[in-house]
Short mmCIF file of C-alpha atoms in Angstrom, two decimals:
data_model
loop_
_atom_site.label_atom_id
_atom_site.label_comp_id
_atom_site.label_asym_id
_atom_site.label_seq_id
_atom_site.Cartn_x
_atom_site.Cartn_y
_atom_site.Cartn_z
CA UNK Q 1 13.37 -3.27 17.57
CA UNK Q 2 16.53 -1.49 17.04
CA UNK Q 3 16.99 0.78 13.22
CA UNK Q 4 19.08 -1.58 11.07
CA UNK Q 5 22.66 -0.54 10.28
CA UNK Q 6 21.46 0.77 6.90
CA UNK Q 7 18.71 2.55 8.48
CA UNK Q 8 21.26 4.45 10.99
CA UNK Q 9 23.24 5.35 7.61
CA UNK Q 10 20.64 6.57 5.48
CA UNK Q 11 20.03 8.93 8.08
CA UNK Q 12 23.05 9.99 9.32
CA UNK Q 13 24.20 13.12 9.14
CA UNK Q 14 26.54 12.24 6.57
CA UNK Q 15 23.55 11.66 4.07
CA UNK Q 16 23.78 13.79 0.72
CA UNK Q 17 19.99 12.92 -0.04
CA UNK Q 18 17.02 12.39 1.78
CA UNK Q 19 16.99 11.49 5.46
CA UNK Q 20 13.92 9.73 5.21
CA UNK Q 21 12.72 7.04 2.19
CA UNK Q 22 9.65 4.69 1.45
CA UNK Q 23 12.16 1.78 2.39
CA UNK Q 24 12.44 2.85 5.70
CA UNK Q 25 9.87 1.35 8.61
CA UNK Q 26 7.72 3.53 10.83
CA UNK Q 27 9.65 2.56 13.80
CA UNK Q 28 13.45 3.33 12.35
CA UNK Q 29 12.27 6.73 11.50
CA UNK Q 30 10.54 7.50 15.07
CA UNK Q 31 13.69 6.23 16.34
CA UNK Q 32 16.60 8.01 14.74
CA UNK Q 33 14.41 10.72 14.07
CA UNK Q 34 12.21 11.85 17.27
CA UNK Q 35 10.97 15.39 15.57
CA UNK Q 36 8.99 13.36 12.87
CA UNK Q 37 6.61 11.92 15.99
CA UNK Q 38 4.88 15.25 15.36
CA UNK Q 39 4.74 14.41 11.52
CA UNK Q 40 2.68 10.49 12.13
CA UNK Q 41 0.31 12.24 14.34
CA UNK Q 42 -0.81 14.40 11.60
CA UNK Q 43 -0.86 11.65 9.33
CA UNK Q 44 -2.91 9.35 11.66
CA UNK Q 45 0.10 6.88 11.90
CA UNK Q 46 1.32 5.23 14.99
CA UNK Q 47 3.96 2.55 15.94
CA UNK Q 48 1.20 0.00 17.61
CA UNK Q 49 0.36 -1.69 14.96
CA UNK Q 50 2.30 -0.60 11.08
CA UNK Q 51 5.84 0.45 13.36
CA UNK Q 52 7.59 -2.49 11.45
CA UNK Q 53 6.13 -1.57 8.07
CA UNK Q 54 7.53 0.64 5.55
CA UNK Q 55 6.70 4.03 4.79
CA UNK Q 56 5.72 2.51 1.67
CA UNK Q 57 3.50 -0.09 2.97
CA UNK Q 58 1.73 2.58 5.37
CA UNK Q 59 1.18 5.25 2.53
CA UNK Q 60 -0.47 2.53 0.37
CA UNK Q 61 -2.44 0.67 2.70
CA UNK Q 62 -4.17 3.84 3.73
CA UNK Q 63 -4.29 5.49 1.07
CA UNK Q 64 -1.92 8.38 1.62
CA UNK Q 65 0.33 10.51 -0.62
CA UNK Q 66 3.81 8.89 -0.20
CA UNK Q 67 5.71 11.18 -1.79
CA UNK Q 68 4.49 14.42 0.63
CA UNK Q 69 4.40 12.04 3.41
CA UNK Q 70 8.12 11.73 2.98
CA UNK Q 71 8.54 15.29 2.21
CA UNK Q 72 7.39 15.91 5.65
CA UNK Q 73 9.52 13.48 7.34
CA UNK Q 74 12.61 13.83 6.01
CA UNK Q 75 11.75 18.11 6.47
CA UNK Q 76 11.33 16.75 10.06
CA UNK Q 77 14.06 14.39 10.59
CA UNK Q 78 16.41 17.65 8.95
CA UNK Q 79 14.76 20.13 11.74
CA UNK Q 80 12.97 21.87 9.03
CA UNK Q 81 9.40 20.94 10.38
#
């Protein structure tokens, strides 16, 4: 799977807001962002199984805090983390 068009322009450079939203799958992230790799381990998510799912889908289906799992990413996908 290759990050959609929209994907690749959410987290451009360019961006004014977050890098990183719920919208976005597992696997666009991992792939336009390679720092946040670090970020799913923590979180006990991989790219097996959920890649293709959204961070919102993930965060709900196991129960996690979406809005500091996203925190972290997008800290990540910035070089913050």
């Amino acid at each position: 799977n290759t990050p959609s068009s929209r994907a690749r322009a959410a987290m451009s450079p360019t961006a004014t807001a977050r890098r990183v939203t719920p919208a976005h799958t597992v696997n666009e992230v991992a792939l336009l962002a390679p720092a946040t790799l670090p970020v799913f381990a923590r979180w006990g998510i991989d790219s097996c199984c959920g890649g293709a799912k959204t961070l919102a889908t993930v965060a709900e289906r196991h129960g996690l805090d979406l809005d500091a799992l996203v925190a972290e990413l997008d800290a990540a996908a910035a070089g913050a983390a």
